[in-house]
Structures are given as structure tokens and as C-alpha cells.
mmCIF file of C-alpha atoms in Angstrom:
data_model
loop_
_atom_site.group_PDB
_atom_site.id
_atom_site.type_symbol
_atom_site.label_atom_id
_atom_site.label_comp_id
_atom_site.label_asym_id
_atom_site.label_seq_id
_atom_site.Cartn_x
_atom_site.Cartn_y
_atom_site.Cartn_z
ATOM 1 C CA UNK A 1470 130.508 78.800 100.120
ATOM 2 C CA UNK A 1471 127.380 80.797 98.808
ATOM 3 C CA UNK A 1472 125.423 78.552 100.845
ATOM 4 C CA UNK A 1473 127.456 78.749 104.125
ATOM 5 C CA UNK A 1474 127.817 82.776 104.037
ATOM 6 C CA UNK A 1475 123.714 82.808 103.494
ATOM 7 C CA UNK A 1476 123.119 80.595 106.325
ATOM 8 C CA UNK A 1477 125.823 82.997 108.404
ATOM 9 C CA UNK A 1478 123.872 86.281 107.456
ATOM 10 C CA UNK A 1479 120.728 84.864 108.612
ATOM 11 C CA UNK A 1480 122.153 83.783 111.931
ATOM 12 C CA UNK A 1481 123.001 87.369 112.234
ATOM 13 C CA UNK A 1482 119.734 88.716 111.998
ATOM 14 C CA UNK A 1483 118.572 88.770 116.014
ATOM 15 C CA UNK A 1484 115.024 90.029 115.999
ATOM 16 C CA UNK A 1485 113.129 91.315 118.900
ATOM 17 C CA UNK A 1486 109.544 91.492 119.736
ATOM 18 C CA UNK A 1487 107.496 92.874 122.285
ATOM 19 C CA UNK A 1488 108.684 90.694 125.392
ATOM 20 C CA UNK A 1489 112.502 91.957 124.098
ATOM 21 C CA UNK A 1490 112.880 88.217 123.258
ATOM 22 C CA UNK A 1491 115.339 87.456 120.529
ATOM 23 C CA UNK A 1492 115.886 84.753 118.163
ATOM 24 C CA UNK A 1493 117.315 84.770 114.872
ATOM 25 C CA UNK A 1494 115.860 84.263 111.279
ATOM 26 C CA UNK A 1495 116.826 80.621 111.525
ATOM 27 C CA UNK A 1496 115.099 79.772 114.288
ATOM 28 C CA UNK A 1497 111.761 81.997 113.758
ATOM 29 C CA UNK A 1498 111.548 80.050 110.163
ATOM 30 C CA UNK A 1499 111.998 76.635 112.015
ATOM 31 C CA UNK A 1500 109.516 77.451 114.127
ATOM 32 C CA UNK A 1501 106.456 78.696 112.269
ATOM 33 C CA UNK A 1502 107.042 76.453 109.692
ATOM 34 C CA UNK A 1503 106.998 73.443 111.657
ATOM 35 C CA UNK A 1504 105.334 70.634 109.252
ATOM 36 C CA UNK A 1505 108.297 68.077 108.014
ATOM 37 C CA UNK A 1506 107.016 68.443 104.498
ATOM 38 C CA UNK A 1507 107.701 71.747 104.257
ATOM 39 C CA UNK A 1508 110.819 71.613 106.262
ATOM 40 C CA UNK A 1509 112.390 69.535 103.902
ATOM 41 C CA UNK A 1510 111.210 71.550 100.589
ATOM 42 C CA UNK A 1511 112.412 75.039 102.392
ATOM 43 C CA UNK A 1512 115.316 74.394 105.067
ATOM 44 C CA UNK A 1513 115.812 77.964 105.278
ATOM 45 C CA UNK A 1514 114.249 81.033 104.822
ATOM 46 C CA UNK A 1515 114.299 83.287 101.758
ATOM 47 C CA UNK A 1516 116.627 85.408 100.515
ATOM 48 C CA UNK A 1517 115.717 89.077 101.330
ATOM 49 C CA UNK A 1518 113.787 87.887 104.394
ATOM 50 C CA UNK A 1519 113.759 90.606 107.502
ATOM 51 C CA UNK A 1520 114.523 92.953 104.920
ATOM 52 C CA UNK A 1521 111.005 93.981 104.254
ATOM 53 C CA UNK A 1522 109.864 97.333 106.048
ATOM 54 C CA UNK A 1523 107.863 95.817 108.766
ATOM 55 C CA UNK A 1524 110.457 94.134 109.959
ATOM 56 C CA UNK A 1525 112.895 96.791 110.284
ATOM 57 C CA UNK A 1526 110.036 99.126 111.551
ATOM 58 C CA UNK A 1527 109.500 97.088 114.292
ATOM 59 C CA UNK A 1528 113.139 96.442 114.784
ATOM 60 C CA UNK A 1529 113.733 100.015 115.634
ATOM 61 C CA UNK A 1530 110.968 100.221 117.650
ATOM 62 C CA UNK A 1531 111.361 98.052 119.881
ATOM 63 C CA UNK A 1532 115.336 98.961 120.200
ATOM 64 C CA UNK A 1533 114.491 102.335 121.112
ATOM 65 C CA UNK A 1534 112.107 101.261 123.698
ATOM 66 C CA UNK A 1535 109.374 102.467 121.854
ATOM 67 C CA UNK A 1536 105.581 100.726 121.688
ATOM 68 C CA UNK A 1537 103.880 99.952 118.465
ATOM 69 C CA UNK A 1538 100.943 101.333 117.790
ATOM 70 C CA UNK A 1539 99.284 100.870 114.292
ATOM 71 C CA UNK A 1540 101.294 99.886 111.070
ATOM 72 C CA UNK A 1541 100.509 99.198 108.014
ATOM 73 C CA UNK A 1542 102.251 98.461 103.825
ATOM 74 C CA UNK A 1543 100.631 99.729 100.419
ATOM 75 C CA UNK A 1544 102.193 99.075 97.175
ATOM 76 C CA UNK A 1545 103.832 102.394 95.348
ATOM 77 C CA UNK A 1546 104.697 102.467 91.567
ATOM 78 C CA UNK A 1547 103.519 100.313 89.031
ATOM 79 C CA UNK A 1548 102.813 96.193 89.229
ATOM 80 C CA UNK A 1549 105.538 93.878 88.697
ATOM 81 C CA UNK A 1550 104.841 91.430 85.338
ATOM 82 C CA UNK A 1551 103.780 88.329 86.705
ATOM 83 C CA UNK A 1552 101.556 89.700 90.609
ATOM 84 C CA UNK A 1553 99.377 91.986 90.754
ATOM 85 C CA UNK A 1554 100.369 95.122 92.516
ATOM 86 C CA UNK A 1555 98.083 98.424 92.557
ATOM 87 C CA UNK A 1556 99.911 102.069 93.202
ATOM 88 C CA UNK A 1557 98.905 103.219 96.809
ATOM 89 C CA UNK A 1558 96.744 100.083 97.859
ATOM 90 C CA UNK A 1559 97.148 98.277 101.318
ATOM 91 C CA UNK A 1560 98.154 94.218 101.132
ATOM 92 C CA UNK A 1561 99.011 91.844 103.833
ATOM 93 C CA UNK A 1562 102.527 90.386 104.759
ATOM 94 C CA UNK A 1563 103.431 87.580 102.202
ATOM 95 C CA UNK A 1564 103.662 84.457 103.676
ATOM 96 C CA UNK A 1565 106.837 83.350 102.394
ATOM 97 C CA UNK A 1566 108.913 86.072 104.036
ATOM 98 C CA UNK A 1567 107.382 88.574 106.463
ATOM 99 C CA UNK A 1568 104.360 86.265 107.644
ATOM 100 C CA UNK A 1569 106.284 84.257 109.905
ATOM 101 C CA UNK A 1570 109.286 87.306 111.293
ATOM 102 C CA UNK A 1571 105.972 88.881 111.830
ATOM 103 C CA UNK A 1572 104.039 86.160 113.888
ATOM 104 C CA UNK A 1573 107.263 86.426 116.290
ATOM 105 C CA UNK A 1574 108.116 90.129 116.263
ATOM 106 C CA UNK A 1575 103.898 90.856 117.148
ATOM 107 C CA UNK A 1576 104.190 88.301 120.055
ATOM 108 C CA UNK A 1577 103.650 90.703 123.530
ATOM 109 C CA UNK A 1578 101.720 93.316 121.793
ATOM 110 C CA UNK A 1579 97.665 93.479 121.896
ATOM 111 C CA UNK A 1580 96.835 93.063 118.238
ATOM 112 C CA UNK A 1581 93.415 92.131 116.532
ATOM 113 C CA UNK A 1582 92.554 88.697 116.043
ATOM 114 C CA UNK A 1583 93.450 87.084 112.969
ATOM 115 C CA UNK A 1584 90.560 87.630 110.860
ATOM 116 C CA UNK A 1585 91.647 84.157 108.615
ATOM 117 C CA UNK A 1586 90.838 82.446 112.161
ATOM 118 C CA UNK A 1587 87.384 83.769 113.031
ATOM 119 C CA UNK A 1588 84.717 81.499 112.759
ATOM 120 C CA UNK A 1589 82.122 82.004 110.184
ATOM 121 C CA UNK A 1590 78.150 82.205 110.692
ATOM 122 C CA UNK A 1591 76.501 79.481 109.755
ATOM 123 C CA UNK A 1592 75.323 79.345 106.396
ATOM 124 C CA UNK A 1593 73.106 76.580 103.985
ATOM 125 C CA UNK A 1594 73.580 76.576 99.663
ATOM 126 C CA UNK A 1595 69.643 76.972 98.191
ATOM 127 C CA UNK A 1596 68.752 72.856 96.034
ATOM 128 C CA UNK A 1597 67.966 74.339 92.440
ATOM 129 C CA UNK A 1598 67.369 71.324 91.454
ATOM 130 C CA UNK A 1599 68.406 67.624 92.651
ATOM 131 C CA UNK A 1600 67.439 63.495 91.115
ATOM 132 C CA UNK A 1601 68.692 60.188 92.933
ATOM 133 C CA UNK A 1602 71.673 60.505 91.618
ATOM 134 C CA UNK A 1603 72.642 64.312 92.036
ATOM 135 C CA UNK A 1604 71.968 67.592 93.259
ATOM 136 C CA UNK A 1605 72.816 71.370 91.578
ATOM 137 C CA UNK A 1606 72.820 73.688 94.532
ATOM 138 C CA UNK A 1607 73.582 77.194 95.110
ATOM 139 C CA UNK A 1608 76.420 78.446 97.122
ATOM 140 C CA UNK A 1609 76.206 81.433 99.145
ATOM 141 C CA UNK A 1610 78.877 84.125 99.209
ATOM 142 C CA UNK A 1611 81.173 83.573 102.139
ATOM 143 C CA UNK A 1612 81.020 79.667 102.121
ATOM 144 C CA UNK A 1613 83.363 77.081 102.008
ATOM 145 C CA UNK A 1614 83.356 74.760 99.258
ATOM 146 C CA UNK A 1615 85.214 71.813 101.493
ATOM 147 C CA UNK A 1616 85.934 72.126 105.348
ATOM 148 C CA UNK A 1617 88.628 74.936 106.163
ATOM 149 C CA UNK A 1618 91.569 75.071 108.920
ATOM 150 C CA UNK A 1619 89.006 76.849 111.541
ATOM 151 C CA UNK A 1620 85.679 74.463 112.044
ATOM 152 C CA UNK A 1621 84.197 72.516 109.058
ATOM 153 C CA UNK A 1622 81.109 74.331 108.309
ATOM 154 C CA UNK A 1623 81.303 73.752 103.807
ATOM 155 C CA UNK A 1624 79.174 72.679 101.687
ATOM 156 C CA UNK A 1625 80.788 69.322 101.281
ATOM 157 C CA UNK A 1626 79.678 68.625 105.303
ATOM 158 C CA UNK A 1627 75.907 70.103 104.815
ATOM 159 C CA UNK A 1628 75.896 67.641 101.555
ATOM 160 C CA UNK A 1629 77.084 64.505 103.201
ATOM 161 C CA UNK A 1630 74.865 65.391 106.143
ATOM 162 C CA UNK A 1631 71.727 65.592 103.641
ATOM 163 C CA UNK A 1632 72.790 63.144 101.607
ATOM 164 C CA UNK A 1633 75.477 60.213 103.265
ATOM 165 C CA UNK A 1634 78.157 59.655 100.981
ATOM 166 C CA UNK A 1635 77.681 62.738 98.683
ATOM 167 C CA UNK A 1636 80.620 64.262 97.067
ATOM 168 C CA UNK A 1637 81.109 67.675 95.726
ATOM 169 C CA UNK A 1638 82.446 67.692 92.308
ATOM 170 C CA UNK A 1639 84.036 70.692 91.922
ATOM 171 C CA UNK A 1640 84.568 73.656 93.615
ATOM 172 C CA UNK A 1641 83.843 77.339 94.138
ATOM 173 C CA UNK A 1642 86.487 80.324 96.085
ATOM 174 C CA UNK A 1643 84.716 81.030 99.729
ATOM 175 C CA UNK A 1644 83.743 84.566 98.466
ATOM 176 C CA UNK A 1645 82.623 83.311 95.163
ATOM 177 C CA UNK A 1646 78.602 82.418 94.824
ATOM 178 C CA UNK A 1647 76.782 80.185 92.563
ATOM 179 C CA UNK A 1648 76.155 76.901 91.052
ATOM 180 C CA UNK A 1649 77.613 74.025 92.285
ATOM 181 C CA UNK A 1650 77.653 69.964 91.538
ATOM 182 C CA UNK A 1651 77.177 67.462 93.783
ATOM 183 C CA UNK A 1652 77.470 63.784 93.364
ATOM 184 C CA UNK A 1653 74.927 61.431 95.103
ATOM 185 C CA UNK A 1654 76.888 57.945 93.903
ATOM 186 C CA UNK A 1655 80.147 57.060 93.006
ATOM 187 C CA UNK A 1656 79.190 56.621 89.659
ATOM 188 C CA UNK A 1657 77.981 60.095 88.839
ATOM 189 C CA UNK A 1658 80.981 61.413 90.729
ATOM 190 C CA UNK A 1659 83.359 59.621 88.426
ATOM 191 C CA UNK A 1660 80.991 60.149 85.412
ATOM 192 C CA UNK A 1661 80.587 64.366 86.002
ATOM 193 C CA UNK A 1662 84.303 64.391 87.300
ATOM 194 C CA UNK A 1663 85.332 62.997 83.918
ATOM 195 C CA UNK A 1664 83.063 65.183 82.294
ATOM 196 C CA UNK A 1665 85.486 68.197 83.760
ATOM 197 C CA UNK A 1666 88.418 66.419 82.978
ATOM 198 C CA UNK A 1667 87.680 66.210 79.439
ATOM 199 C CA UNK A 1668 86.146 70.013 79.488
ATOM 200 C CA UNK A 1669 82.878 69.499 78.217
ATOM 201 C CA UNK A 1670 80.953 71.005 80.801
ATOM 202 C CA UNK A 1671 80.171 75.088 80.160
ATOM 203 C CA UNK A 1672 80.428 77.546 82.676
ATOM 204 C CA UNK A 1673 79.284 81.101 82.860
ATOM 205 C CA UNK A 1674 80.144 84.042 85.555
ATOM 206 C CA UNK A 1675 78.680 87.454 86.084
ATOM 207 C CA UNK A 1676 81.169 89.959 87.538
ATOM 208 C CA UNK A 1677 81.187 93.685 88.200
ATOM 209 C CA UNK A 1678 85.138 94.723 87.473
ATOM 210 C CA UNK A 1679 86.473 98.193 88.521
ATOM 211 C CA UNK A 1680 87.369 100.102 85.252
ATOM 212 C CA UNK A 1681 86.624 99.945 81.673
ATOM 213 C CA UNK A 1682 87.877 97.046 78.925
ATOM 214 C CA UNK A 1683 89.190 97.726 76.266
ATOM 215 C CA UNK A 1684 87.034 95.876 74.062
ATOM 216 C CA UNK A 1685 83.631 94.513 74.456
ATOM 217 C CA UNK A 1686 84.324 90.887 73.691
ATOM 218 C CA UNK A 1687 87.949 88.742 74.184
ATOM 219 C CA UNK A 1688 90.108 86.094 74.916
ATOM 220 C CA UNK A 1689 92.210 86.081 78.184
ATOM 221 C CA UNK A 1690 95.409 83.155 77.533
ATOM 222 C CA UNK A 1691 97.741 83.663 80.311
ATOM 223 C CA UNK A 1692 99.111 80.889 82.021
ATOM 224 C CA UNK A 1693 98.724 80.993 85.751
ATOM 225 C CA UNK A 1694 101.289 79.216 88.160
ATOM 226 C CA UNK A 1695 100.570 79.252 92.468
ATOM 227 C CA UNK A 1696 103.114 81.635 94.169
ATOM 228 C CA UNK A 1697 104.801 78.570 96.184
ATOM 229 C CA UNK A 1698 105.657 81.240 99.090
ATOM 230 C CA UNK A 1699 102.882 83.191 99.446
ATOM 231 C CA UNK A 1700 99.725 81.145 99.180
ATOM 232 C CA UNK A 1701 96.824 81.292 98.050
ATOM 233 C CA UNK A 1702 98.506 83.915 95.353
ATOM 234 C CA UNK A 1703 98.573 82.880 91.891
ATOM 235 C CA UNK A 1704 100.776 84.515 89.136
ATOM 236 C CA UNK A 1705 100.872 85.174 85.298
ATOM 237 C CA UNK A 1706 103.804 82.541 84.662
ATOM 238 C CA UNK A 1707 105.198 82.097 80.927
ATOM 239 C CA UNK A 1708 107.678 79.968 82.063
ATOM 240 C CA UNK A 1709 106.376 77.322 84.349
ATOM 241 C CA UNK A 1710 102.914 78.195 84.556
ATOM 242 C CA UNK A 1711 99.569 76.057 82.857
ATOM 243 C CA UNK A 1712 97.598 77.865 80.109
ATOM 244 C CA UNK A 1713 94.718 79.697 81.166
ATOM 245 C CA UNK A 1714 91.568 80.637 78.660
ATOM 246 C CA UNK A 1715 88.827 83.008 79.155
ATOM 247 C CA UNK A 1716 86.269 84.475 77.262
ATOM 248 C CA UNK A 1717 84.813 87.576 78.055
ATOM 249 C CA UNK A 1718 81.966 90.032 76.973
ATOM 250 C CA UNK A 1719 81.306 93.084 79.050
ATOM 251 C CA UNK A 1720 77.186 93.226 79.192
ATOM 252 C CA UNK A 1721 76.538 96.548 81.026
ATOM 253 C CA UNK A 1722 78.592 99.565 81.734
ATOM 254 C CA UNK A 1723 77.135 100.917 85.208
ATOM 255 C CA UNK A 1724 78.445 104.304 85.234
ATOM 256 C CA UNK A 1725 80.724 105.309 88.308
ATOM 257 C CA UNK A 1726 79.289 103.209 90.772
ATOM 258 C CA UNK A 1727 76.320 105.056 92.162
ATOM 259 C CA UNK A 1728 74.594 101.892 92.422
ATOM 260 C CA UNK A 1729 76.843 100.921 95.163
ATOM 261 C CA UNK A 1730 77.372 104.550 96.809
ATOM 262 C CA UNK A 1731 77.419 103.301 100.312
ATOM 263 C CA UNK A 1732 79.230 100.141 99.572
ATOM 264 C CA UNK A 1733 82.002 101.993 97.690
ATOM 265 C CA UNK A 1734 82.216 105.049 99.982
ATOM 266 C CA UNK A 1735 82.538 102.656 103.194
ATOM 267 C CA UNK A 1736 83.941 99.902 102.274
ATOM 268 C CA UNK A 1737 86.530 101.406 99.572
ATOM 269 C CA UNK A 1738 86.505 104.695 101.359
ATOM 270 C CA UNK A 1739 86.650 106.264 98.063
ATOM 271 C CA UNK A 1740 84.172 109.671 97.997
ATOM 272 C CA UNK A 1741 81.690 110.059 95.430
ATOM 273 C CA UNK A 1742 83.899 112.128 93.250
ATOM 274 C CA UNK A 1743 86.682 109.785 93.001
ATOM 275 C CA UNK A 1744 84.298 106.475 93.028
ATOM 276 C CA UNK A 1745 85.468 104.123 90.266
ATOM 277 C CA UNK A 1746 83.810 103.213 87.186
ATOM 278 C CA UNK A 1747 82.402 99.599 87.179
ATOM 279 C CA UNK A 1748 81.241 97.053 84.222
ATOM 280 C CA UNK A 1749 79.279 93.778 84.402
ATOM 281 C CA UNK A 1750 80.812 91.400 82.611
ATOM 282 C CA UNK A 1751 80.184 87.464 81.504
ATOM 283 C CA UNK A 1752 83.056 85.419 82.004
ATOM 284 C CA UNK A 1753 83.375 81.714 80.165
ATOM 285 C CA UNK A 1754 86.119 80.021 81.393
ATOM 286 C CA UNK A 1755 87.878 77.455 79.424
ATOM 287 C CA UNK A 1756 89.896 75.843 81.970
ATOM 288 C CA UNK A 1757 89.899 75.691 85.225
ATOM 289 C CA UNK A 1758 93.161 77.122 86.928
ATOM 290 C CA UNK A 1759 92.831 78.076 90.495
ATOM 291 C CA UNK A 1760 91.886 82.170 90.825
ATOM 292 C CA UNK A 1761 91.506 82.014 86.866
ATOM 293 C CA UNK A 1762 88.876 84.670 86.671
ATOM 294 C CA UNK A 1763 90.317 87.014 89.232
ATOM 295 C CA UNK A 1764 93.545 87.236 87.716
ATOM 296 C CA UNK A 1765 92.339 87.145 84.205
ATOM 297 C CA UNK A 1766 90.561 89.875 85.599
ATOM 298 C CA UNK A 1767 92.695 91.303 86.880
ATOM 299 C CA UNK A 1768 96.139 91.663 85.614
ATOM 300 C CA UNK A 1769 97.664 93.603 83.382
ATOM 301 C CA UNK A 1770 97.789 91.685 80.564
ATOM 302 C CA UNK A 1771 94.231 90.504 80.807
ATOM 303 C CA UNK A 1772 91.142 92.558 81.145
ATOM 304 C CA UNK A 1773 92.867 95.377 83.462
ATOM 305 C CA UNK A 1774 89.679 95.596 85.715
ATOM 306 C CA UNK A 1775 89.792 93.339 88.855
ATOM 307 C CA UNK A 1776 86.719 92.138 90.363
ATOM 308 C CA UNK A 1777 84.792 94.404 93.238
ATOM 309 C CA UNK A 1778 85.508 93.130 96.328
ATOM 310 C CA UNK A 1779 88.739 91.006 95.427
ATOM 311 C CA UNK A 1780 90.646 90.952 98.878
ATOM 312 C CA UNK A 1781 93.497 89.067 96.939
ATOM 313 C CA UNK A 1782 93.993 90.953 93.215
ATOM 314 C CA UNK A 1783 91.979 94.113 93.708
ATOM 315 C CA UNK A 1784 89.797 96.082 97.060
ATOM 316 C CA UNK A 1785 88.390 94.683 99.235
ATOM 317 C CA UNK A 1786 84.551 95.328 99.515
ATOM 318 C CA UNK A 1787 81.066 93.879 101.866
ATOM 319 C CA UNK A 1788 81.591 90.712 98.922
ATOM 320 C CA UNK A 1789 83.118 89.350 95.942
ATOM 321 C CA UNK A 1790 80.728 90.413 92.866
ATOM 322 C CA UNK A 1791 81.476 87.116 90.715
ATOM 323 C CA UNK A 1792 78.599 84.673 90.961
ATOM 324 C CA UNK A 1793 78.784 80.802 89.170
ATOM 325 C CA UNK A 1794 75.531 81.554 87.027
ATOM 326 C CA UNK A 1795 75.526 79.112 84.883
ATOM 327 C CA UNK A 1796 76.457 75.374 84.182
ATOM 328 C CA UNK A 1797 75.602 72.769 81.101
ATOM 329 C CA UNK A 1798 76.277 69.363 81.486
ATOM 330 C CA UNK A 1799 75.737 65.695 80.484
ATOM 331 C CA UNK A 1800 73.512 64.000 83.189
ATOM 332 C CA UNK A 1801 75.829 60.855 84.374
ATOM 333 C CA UNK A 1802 72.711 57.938 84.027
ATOM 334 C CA UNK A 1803 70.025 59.334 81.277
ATOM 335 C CA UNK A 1804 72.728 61.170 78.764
ATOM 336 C CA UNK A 1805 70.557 63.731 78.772
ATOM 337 C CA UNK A 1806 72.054 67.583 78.462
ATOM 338 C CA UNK A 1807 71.259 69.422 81.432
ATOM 339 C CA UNK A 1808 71.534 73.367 81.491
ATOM 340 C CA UNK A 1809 70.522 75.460 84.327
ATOM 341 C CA UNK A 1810 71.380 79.140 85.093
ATOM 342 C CA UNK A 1811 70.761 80.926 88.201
ATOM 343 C CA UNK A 1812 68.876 84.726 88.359
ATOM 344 C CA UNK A 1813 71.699 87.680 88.250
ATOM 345 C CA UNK A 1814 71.747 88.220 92.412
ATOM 346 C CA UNK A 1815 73.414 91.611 91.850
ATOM 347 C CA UNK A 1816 70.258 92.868 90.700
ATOM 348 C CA UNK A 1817 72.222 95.828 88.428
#
């Protein structure tokens, strides 16, 4: 009966968009989500979906024959447990609700493109150091590690077009820069892969983070799930999630950001009064959870100070200040133990 009076309410919901077109929550799920797979995981939408402001915004609008002209949601009050939330800052729809009522109620209006759709300028990782067998390059900020939805400019492509049949082994977030490892056989794919697997390999981050730690030197163990709804969000799950570990030490306090003056007062549109006191941190991970560092970062229950430039867990800035600088490993044919570590490119 629950399910029957849901499926009822949801046929009720007629939304409009700019053509005064209707269909109803039903069919605008259906129809954005079109892949089988996810069809068969989420029949139906939601509960609470069209009941977001947008939604009803734009419901009224267009009901009154009025024409949309700029619109936009910010977070108020404090940050729910598990996301991260900050008071009075702008996010995105999430895409497990208001994503797709939105890509129908927008259709007929002249919006901006979708900047997740743009194509990139070209870009090409820096060879620190590469051997027959395998190669330690350097990503650039803005990047792909493997080919995205919109053209296939990665560094997986520009490897396998340097080297046929090379394989990256891991991987780094677009935004993030740094050392990566790439596999020239099978053999040292399988025998650095492992090597991840069993955790032996080291890694070490720079950041800049917005605030001030508490302490100089920690552990971060929060266990990180994906939000199944709104990807590519993770969350701070004690329930269901995987354990997390980081290690930080904060290395440099930089004062309130007059280093980055123009970066903060443009991008952030913060003025210089109100600018926000950064911190360069190292960061040791000891897994490897998807988003591990920006939500340790960034949560509550972590270090408190997201990363500058975080689109996803804190502001968005010209570029995500968290650079892959370092890497030790086991080299997969001599046994040797390779270490290499990359200069600082924030140059604070």
C-alpha cells in the first residue's frame, strides 16, 4: 500500500518547463535515467523529489507566466554528519533528485552550457623518470587520469600512444596534480598493482586547506562510502562505509592568504578583510578511498579545513591546491626501492 500511494503522489506531480510542456515525476525519472542498469536498481524516483526549492521556484514561475532569469541554492545552517555542507555557500543540484526535474523543467530557456560537457585544452603529463618496463610521470592539474564522457584526451590515451600497450596503474582526481605510475608490460602492471593492493607503496600530498587545525600532526579514520544518488559525492559513513586513514602534519601556516590576493578576491570573491586563513599541509594517505583527502580534509570530523579550490567539499578556486608529490615503491623486475618526489609547484 506504501508503495502504491508513493507511486500515486508522484504521478501527481505535473511539472512544467519553458515550452509549458508537462510530464510527471515518473516519466521525467524514466527518461533521464535511461540506462537498464540503473533502471532496474532505481524504478522510481526518490522520496522528497520535486520538493527541493528549484523545483517549486520554477514551478511558480512558469504558472504565472513568468520567465526565469537567474537562480541559484546555497546551504544555510550547519553541515549534516555524514556531507559536507558550508553555511551560505553555493552547490549544484544533486543528481539523485533535482538533476534530472531540472534537465526537463530548463528545457526552452537559454541557459549556459554545461560546464561538465566542455571540452578541455589539450594537455601532456612531464616523464620524471621512465626504464623498459615503466614510466613515473607528472600529471598536470585539470587532466584526466582515464578517458572521460566528453572526448578522451587522459593520460591513459597519451601513454598508450607513447608507449602501445601501457597501462596506468593508479589514478589521480582531474583537478588533482602529481606523480603518477605507468606500466610498460603486463608484468609490472600486475607486479606495482599488487604492490597497491597489499599497501606498500608510500604516498605523500601537499595541500593548502582554508582554516587552521587543530593540531600540528594527526590521524584522520573515517570511513568513506560513495553517495549512490549524487555522484561523484562521497560521505563519512559509520555504518556501511570502508575505513579511511590519513596522516597529517601541517608544514606552514601562510597567514590570511595574501599570497593568493587576486586568486582569493576573484575567484572566492571574498575582500581582503574577510580573506581566509590558509595552511600547507602534508597528507600520507593510508588507503586509498575515492576523494579520501578532500573529505578527510574536509569534514567535520577530520581536519575541518577543506582544500583551496575544492569545487566538490569546499570553494571553488583557478585550481585544486593538492599535488601527488611523492611516491616510494618496489621496482617490479630489479627489487630495487624506488623513491621520487616532485618540487612543491605552489611555490609558498
Amino acid at each position: 500500500m506504501s508503495q502504491e500511494l508513493q507511486l500515486w503522489l508522484f504521478h501527481q506531480y505535473q511539472l512544467l518547463n519553458a515550452r509549458g510542456e508537462t510530464k510527471d515525476l515518473v516519466e521525467i525519472w524514466q527518461d533521464y535515467h535511461n540506462s537498464p542498469r540503473i533502471q532496474e536498481k532505481y524504478p522510481l524516483p526518490p522520496g522528497g523529489t520535486g520538493d527541493c526549492c528549484a523545483p517549486k521556484l520554477l514551478q511558480y514561475a512558469y504558472s504565472q507566466g513568468l520567465k526565469p532569469v537567474c537562480m541559484a541554492e546555497f546551504w544555510w545552517g550547519e553541515s549534516p554528519k555524514g556531507m559536507i555542507r558550508h553555511h551560505g555557500q553555493f552547490y549544484p543540484a544533486c543528481s539523485g533528485k533535482c538533476k534530472p526535474v531540472l534537465a526537463w523543467m530548463l528545457q526552452g530557456l537559454d541557459v549556459d552550457p554545461n560546464p561538465d560537457e566542455l571540452r578541455r585544452q589539450h594537455m601532456e603529463p612531464g616523464i620524471v623518470w621512465e626504464d623498459e618496463v615503466m614510466a613515473v610521470i607528472d600529471k598536470p592539474s585539470g587532466m584526466l587520469s582515464m578517458p572521460g564522457k566528453i572526448g578522451d584526451d587522459s593520460v591513459a590515451t597519451w601513454a598508450q600512444a607513447r608507449w602501445p600497450g601501457a597501462m596506468l596503474v593508479h589514478r589521480l582526481d582531474m583537478q588533482t596534480s602529481g606523480i603518477l605510475l605507468v606500466a610498460k608490460t603486463s608484468e609490472a602492471y600486475h607486479h606495482l598493482q599488487k604492490q597497491f593492493e597489499d599497501r606498500t607503496i608510500k604516498k605523500k600530498y601537499l595541500a593548502i586547506v582554508e582554516g587552521e587545525p587543530q593540531a600540528a600532526h594527526g590521524i584522520i579514520d573515517l570511513p568513506l562510502s560513495s553517495d549512490p544518488l549524487n555522484r561523484p559525492y562521497q560521505m563519512v559513513d559509520y555504518e556501511h562505509g570502508k575505513r579511511a586513514i590519513t596522516e597529517y602534519r601541517v608544514l606552514q601556516p601562510l597567514g590570511d592568504g595574501s599570497f593568493l590576493a587576486d586568486s582569493l578576491e576573484r575567484i572566492c570573491c571574498r575582500p581582503e578583510k574577510n580573506r581566509p586563513q590558509v595552511v600547507k599541509v602534508a597528507l600520507w594517505p593510508h588507503t586509498g578511498r575515492t576523494h579520501q583527502l578532500r573529505v578527510h580534509c574536509a569534514h567535520r570530523d577530520g581536519l575541518g579545513c577543506p582544500i583551496l579550490g575544492d569545487e566538490l567539499y569546499g570553494r571553488k578556486a583557478e585550481r585544486l591546491y593538492l599535488q601527488a608529490q611523492g611516491i616510494t615503491f618496489v621496482h617490479p623486475t630489479t627489487g630495487k626501492r624506488m623513491h621520487f618526489e616532485l618540487e612543491e609547484e605552489f611555490g609558498f
